[in-house]
Amino acid sequence: MVFQNTYRGFLYRQLFTTPALITPSTVSLAGQTGIVTGSNTGLGYHASSQLLSLGLSRLILAVRDTTKGEKARSSLLATLNESTHGSGKNQPQVEVWPVDLTDYTSIIGFANRVRDTPNLHVNFIILNAGVARFGFEPAPNGNEITIQTNWLSTALMAITLRPILQAQYIQAKRTATNGHTPQPPVLSIVGSEVAQWAVFKERKIAASGNPPTSVVAVLNDRKKFNPGDRYYTSKLLLTLFFREFVNRLPSATNDVVVNLVNPGFCYGSELHRSITGPLGAVFGGVKRAIGRSTEVGARTLVHGAVVAGKETHGCYLSDEKVAPWMDFVITAKGGQAAHEMWKELREELRAVIDIEGVMEQTGI
């Protein structure tokens, strides 16, 4: 096991490594458009603030609750207006678009809106929205909500938005003037190093059933819910999806940079808001002791989306650099698990999209 993936390595990075703030002197996002999901609070909010400070011209806040999204929009613009970047003719266009990651129809509708909005050319998307529940809570469709949000729906977002970015990029290249070639678009997915610590017993339980059942079915079984491992497992499933997703992209016709970003353990977000009482107080103290602020953690999201570049396609980033993969995912067993979970994802989404058909879309 590499030091990066040990508990000591985690603590070392948390206590002694601080991701650098990207400043307007090094990066200008003038004329660019970005989308950030889960942007009304926490990491998504602070990433949005930092992106606007870099001169981003158009920002789409993709949120479940548009009322909270509008409050975030007002706050972001108020903060920006304290500097010269947010005043007068440089005022950015900040929009609030609804998307509910517990509702496949909402996700498809959001993707269609990105595709069909006139004169919209998205330069990057940060898929940041996520939840952590320490009690079993079903989503409206019956799937456990942490699995639904962090794995299934984030995967659907990535699968549907990637070809839209590709098509918009091709169109931008066709209409480019003065020999200016636009930079490839970026689809940056927020993962987590906690995938390294996932137990993921549900896969073994599913395989040992008589008859065998699906892993999704086991994950949706209230009696088999492990509150201490569920968030970790959701991020492992997202990581396995990411690797399979990238491997299945049409490499000859895909220009979209897809990377996976670890922001580190952060305090100041609402991710763990379901932990209450004495346990919540203890957990909050631990977060304060070793956690990064969400402002610092958000720097890694900005880096992955607007700095990292095409050399990070298919890579896992931590502390603003390419990092080693979690031990399990690069083993033969991990590869097999990724393949199996891709099949389950395809079956889960069958009524919504044809994954293989969407994956083959080139935008031409």
Coordinates of C-alpha atoms in Angstrom, one line a residue:
M1 CA 0.0 0.0 0.0
V2 CA 1.4 3.4 -1.0
F3 CA 1.7 6.0 1.7
Q4 CA -1.0 8.1 0.0
N5 CA -3.6 5.4 0.8
T6 CA -2.7 4.9 4.4
Y7 CA -4.4 6.5 7.4
R8 CA -1.0 8.1 8.2
G9 CA -0.9 9.5 4.7
F10 CA -4.4 10.9 5.0
L11 CA -3.6 12.6 8.3
Y12 CA -0.3 14.0 6.9
R13 CA -2.1 15.6 4.0
Q14 CA -4.9 16.9 6.1
L15 CA -2.5 18.6 8.6
F16 CA 0.4 19.6 6.5
T17 CA -0.8 20.0 2.9
T18 CA -2.7 23.0 1.8
P19 CA -4.0 23.2 -1.8
A20 CA -3.0 26.5 -3.5
L21 CA -5.5 29.2 -4.2
I22 CA -5.8 29.8 -7.9
T23 CA -5.6 33.6 -8.6
P24 CA -6.6 35.9 -11.5
S25 CA -2.9 36.6 -12.1
T26 CA -2.5 33.0 -13.3
V27 CA -5.9 32.1 -14.7
S28 CA -8.6 34.1 -16.5
L29 CA -12.0 32.6 -17.2
A30 CA -13.3 35.6 -19.2
G31 CA -15.6 34.4 -21.9
Q32 CA -16.1 31.0 -20.4
T33 CA -19.1 29.2 -19.0
G34 CA -19.2 26.6 -16.2
I35 CA -21.7 24.4 -14.4
V36 CA -21.4 23.4 -10.8
T37 CA -23.8 21.0 -9.1
G38 CA -24.6 21.2 -5.4
S39 CA -23.5 24.8 -5.6
N40 CA -25.7 26.4 -3.0
T41 CA -23.6 25.4 -0.1
G42 CA -20.2 23.9 1.0
L43 CA -17.6 22.9 -1.6
G44 CA -19.8 23.8 -4.5
Y45 CA -20.6 27.2 -3.2
H46 CA -16.9 28.1 -2.5
A47 CA -15.8 26.6 -5.8
S48 CA -18.4 28.9 -7.5
S49 CA -17.1 31.9 -5.7
Q50 CA -13.5 31.2 -6.7
L51 CA -14.5 30.6 -10.3
L52 CA -16.3 34.0 -10.4
S53 CA -13.2 35.6 -8.9
L54 CA -11.3 34.3 -11.9
G55 CA -13.5 36.3 -14.2
L56 CA -15.9 33.5 -15.2
S57 CA -18.5 35.1 -17.6
R58 CA -21.4 32.7 -17.1
L59 CA -22.0 30.3 -14.2
I60 CA -24.9 27.9 -13.9
L61 CA -25.7 26.8 -10.3
A62 CA -27.3 23.4 -10.6
V63 CA -29.2 22.8 -7.4
R64 CA -32.1 20.7 -6.1
D65 CA -33.7 23.6 -4.2
T66 CA -33.9 26.7 -6.4
T67 CA -34.9 28.9 -3.4
K68 CA -31.6 28.1 -1.8
G69 CA -29.9 28.4 -5.2
E70 CA -31.2 32.0 -5.6
K71 CA -29.9 32.9 -2.1
A72 CA -26.5 31.5 -3.1
R73 CA -26.6 33.4 -6.3
S74 CA -27.3 36.7 -4.4
S75 CA -24.6 35.9 -1.9
L76 CA -22.0 35.1 -4.6
L77 CA -22.7 38.3 -6.6
A78 CA -22.7 40.4 -3.4
T79 CA -19.3 39.0 -2.5
L80 CA -18.0 39.5 -6.0
N81 CA -19.2 43.1 -6.1
E82 CA -16.8 43.9 -3.3
S83 CA -14.1 43.6 -5.9
T84 CA -13.7 45.2 -9.3
H85 CA -14.3 41.9 -11.0
G86 CA -18.0 41.9 -10.2
S87 CA -18.9 45.5 -11.1
G88 CA -20.1 47.3 -14.1
K89 CA -19.5 45.7 -17.5
N90 CA -17.7 42.7 -16.0
Q91 CA -20.8 41.6 -14.1
P92 CA -21.1 37.8 -14.7
Q93 CA -24.2 36.0 -15.7
V94 CA -25.2 33.7 -12.9
E95 CA -28.2 31.4 -13.3
V96 CA -29.9 28.9 -11.1
W97 CA -31.1 25.7 -12.8
P98 CA -33.0 23.0 -11.0
V99 CA -31.8 19.4 -11.0
D100 CA -32.8 16.7 -8.5
L101 CA -30.3 13.8 -8.2
T102 CA -33.0 11.6 -6.7
D103 CA -35.1 11.9 -9.9
Y104 CA -33.8 10.5 -13.2
T105 CA -36.4 12.5 -15.1
S106 CA -35.0 15.7 -13.6
I107 CA -31.5 14.7 -14.6
I108 CA -32.5 14.0 -18.2
G109 CA -34.4 17.2 -18.3
F110 CA -31.3 19.1 -17.1
A111 CA -29.1 17.5 -19.7
N112 CA -31.6 18.3 -22.4
R113 CA -31.6 21.9 -21.3
V114 CA -27.8 22.1 -21.5
R115 CA -28.1 20.6 -25.0
D116 CA -30.9 22.8 -26.2
T117 CA -30.2 26.2 -24.8
P118 CA -29.3 28.5 -27.7
N119 CA -25.7 29.9 -27.8
L120 CA -24.6 27.8 -24.8
H121 CA -21.0 26.6 -24.9
V122 CA -20.0 25.0 -21.6
N123 CA -16.3 24.9 -20.9
F124 CA -16.4 22.8 -17.8
I125 CA -18.8 21.0 -15.5
I126 CA -18.1 20.1 -11.8
L127 CA -20.2 17.2 -10.6
N128 CA -20.0 18.0 -6.9
A129 CA -23.5 17.2 -5.4
G130 CA -23.4 14.5 -2.8
V131 CA -25.0 13.3 0.4
A132 CA -23.9 11.3 3.5
R133 CA -26.7 9.7 5.5
F134 CA -26.1 7.7 8.7
G135 CA -29.6 6.4 8.8
F136 CA -31.3 4.4 6.1
E137 CA -33.3 6.8 3.9
P138 CA -34.9 5.7 0.6
A139 CA -35.0 8.1 -2.3
P140 CA -38.4 8.5 -4.0
N141 CA -37.6 5.7 -6.5
G142 CA -36.9 3.3 -3.6
N143 CA -33.1 3.2 -3.8
E144 CA -31.1 4.2 -0.7
I145 CA -30.4 7.9 -1.0
T146 CA -26.7 7.9 -0.6
I147 CA -26.2 5.3 -3.3
Q148 CA -28.8 7.0 -5.5
T149 CA -27.1 10.4 -5.3
N150 CA -23.4 9.6 -5.0
W151 CA -23.3 6.8 -7.5
L152 CA -26.3 6.1 -9.7
S153 CA -27.4 9.7 -10.4
T154 CA -23.9 11.1 -10.6
A155 CA -23.1 8.4 -13.2
L156 CA -26.2 9.3 -15.2
M157 CA -25.1 13.0 -15.1
A158 CA -21.7 12.1 -16.4
I159 CA -23.0 9.8 -19.1
T160 CA -25.6 12.2 -20.5
L161 CA -23.5 15.4 -20.2
R162 CA -20.3 14.2 -21.8
P163 CA -21.5 13.9 -25.4
I164 CA -23.2 17.3 -25.0
L165 CA -19.9 18.9 -24.0
Q166 CA -18.3 17.0 -27.0
A167 CA -20.9 18.4 -29.5
Q168 CA -20.6 21.9 -28.2
Y169 CA -16.8 21.7 -28.4
I170 CA -17.0 20.5 -32.0
Q171 CA -19.3 23.4 -32.9
A172 CA -17.0 25.9 -31.1
K173 CA -14.1 24.7 -33.2
R174 CA -16.1 25.1 -36.4
T175 CA -17.0 28.6 -35.6
A176 CA -13.7 29.7 -34.1
T177 CA -12.2 32.8 -35.6
N178 CA -8.7 34.3 -35.9
G179 CA -7.1 30.8 -35.7
H180 CA -8.2 30.5 -32.1
T181 CA -8.8 26.8 -31.1
P182 CA -10.9 26.5 -27.9
Q183 CA -9.6 24.4 -25.1
P184 CA -11.2 20.9 -24.7
P185 CA -14.1 20.9 -22.2
V186 CA -13.7 19.3 -18.8
L187 CA -16.0 17.1 -16.9
S188 CA -14.7 17.0 -13.3
I189 CA -16.3 14.5 -10.9
V190 CA -15.8 15.0 -7.1
G191 CA -14.8 11.7 -5.6
S192 CA -13.1 10.9 -2.3
E193 CA -10.2 9.1 -0.8
V194 CA -12.6 7.4 1.6
A195 CA -13.2 4.9 -1.2
Q196 CA -10.0 3.3 0.0
W197 CA -11.6 2.4 3.3
A198 CA -14.8 0.9 2.0
V199 CA -15.7 -2.6 3.2
F200 CA -18.3 -3.1 0.5
K201 CA -19.7 -6.3 2.0
E202 CA -22.8 -6.0 -0.1
R203 CA -21.1 -7.4 -3.2
K204 CA -20.2 -10.6 -1.3
I205 CA -23.7 -10.8 0.2
A206 CA -25.3 -10.5 -3.3
A207 CA -23.0 -13.2 -4.8
S208 CA -23.7 -15.6 -1.9
G209 CA -27.4 -15.4 -2.0
N210 CA -29.6 -18.4 -3.1
P211 CA -30.2 -17.5 -5.7
P212 CA -27.7 -14.6 -6.2
T213 CA -29.2 -11.2 -6.2
S214 CA -28.0 -7.8 -7.4
V215 CA -25.7 -5.5 -5.3
V216 CA -28.2 -2.7 -5.7
A217 CA -30.9 -4.9 -4.1
V218 CA -28.6 -5.6 -1.1
L219 CA -27.8 -1.9 -0.8
N220 CA -31.5 -1.2 -0.7
D221 CA -32.1 -3.7 2.1
R222 CA -32.6 -1.7 5.3
K223 CA -31.6 -4.7 7.4
K224 CA -28.2 -4.8 5.7
F225 CA -27.5 -1.0 5.9
N226 CA -24.1 -0.2 7.5
P227 CA -24.1 3.5 8.4
G228 CA -20.4 3.6 9.0
D229 CA -19.5 2.2 5.6
R230 CA -22.3 3.5 3.3
Y231 CA -20.7 6.8 2.3
Y232 CA -17.4 5.1 1.8
T233 CA -19.0 2.4 -0.4
S234 CA -20.9 5.0 -2.4
K235 CA -17.6 6.7 -3.2
L236 CA -16.0 3.4 -4.1
L237 CA -18.8 2.7 -6.5
L238 CA -18.4 6.1 -8.0
T239 CA -14.7 5.4 -8.4
L240 CA -15.3 2.0 -10.1
F241 CA -17.8 3.7 -12.4
F242 CA -15.3 6.4 -13.3
R243 CA -12.6 3.9 -14.3
E244 CA -15.1 1.9 -16.4
F245 CA -16.6 5.0 -17.9
V246 CA -13.3 6.4 -19.1
N247 CA -12.2 3.0 -20.4
R248 CA -15.4 2.7 -22.5
L249 CA -15.2 6.2 -24.0
P250 CA -14.7 6.4 -27.8
S251 CA -11.0 7.5 -27.5
A252 CA -10.7 8.4 -31.2
T253 CA -13.6 10.8 -31.1
N254 CA -13.7 12.0 -27.5
D255 CA -12.1 15.4 -26.6
V256 CA -13.7 15.8 -23.2
V257 CA -11.3 15.7 -20.3
V258 CA -12.8 13.6 -17.6
N259 CA -11.1 13.5 -14.2
L260 CA -11.9 12.5 -10.6
V261 CA -11.0 15.0 -7.8
N262 CA -10.5 14.4 -4.1
P263 CA -11.1 17.6 -2.1
G264 CA -10.0 16.1 1.2
F265 CA -11.9 16.0 4.6
C266 CA -13.5 19.4 5.0
Y267 CA -15.5 21.1 7.7
G268 CA -18.1 23.8 7.0
S269 CA -20.3 21.8 4.6
E270 CA -23.7 20.2 5.1
L271 CA -22.5 16.8 3.9
H272 CA -22.7 15.2 7.4
R273 CA -25.8 17.2 8.6
S274 CA -27.6 14.0 9.4
I275 CA -25.2 13.2 12.3
T276 CA -26.9 14.9 15.3
G277 CA -26.7 14.7 19.1
P278 CA -23.6 13.8 21.0
L279 CA -22.2 11.8 18.1
G280 CA -22.6 14.9 15.9
A281 CA -20.8 17.1 18.4
V282 CA -17.9 14.6 18.6
F283 CA -17.8 14.3 14.8
G284 CA -17.9 18.1 14.4
G285 CA -14.9 18.4 16.8
V286 CA -12.9 15.9 14.7
K287 CA -13.7 17.7 11.5
R288 CA -12.5 21.0 13.1
A289 CA -9.3 19.3 14.4
I290 CA -8.1 17.7 11.2
G291 CA -10.5 19.0 8.5
R292 CA -9.8 21.6 5.9
S293 CA -12.2 24.5 5.4
T294 CA -14.6 24.1 2.5
E295 CA -12.9 27.2 1.0
V296 CA -9.6 25.3 0.9
G297 CA -11.1 22.1 -0.2
A298 CA -12.9 23.9 -3.0
R299 CA -9.6 24.9 -4.5
T300 CA -9.1 21.3 -5.6
L301 CA -12.4 21.4 -7.5
V302 CA -11.4 24.6 -9.3
H303 CA -7.9 23.2 -10.1
G304 CA -9.5 20.0 -11.6
A305 CA -11.9 22.0 -13.8
V306 CA -9.8 24.9 -15.1
V307 CA -6.1 24.2 -14.5
A308 CA -5.4 20.5 -14.6
G309 CA -5.7 20.1 -18.4
K310 CA -6.0 17.2 -20.8
E311 CA -3.1 15.3 -19.3
T312 CA -5.3 14.5 -16.3
H313 CA -7.9 12.7 -18.5
G314 CA -8.8 9.5 -16.8
C315 CA -6.8 10.4 -13.7
Y316 CA -7.5 10.7 -9.9
L317 CA -6.4 14.0 -8.5
S318 CA -5.6 14.8 -4.9
D319 CA -4.1 18.0 -3.5
E320 CA -4.0 19.5 -7.1
K321 CA -1.9 16.7 -8.6
V322 CA -2.3 13.3 -10.1
A323 CA -2.4 10.8 -7.2
P324 CA -2.2 7.0 -6.9
W325 CA -5.4 5.1 -7.2
M326 CA -7.0 3.3 -4.2
D327 CA -5.5 -0.1 -3.8
F328 CA -8.6 -2.2 -4.6
V329 CA -9.6 -0.5 -7.8
I330 CA -6.3 -1.3 -9.6
T331 CA -6.4 -5.0 -8.7
A332 CA -7.9 -7.7 -10.9
K333 CA -10.7 -8.1 -8.4
G334 CA -11.3 -4.3 -8.6
G335 CA -11.5 -4.5 -12.3
Q336 CA -14.0 -7.3 -12.1
A337 CA -16.0 -5.4 -9.6
A338 CA -16.0 -2.3 -11.9
H339 CA -17.3 -4.5 -14.8
E340 CA -20.0 -6.1 -12.7
M341 CA -21.2 -2.8 -11.3
W342 CA -21.3 -1.3 -14.8
K343 CA -23.7 -4.1 -15.7
E344 CA -25.9 -3.3 -12.7
L345 CA -25.8 0.5 -13.6
R346 CA -26.8 -0.3 -17.1
E347 CA -29.7 -2.4 -15.9
E348 CA -30.8 0.3 -13.3
L349 CA -30.8 3.0 -16.0
R350 CA -32.2 0.9 -18.8
A351 CA -35.6 2.5 -18.6
V352 CA -34.0 6.0 -18.8
I353 CA -31.3 5.7 -21.3
D354 CA -29.4 3.3 -23.5
I355 CA -25.9 3.7 -21.9
E356 CA -24.0 2.2 -24.8
G357 CA -25.9 4.3 -27.4
V358 CA -25.2 7.5 -25.5
M359 CA -21.5 6.6 -24.9
E360 CA -21.0 6.2 -28.7
Q361 CA -22.3 9.7 -29.4
T362 CA -19.4 11.7 -30.9
G363 CA -21.1 15.0 -31.4
I364 CA -20.4 15.0 -35.1

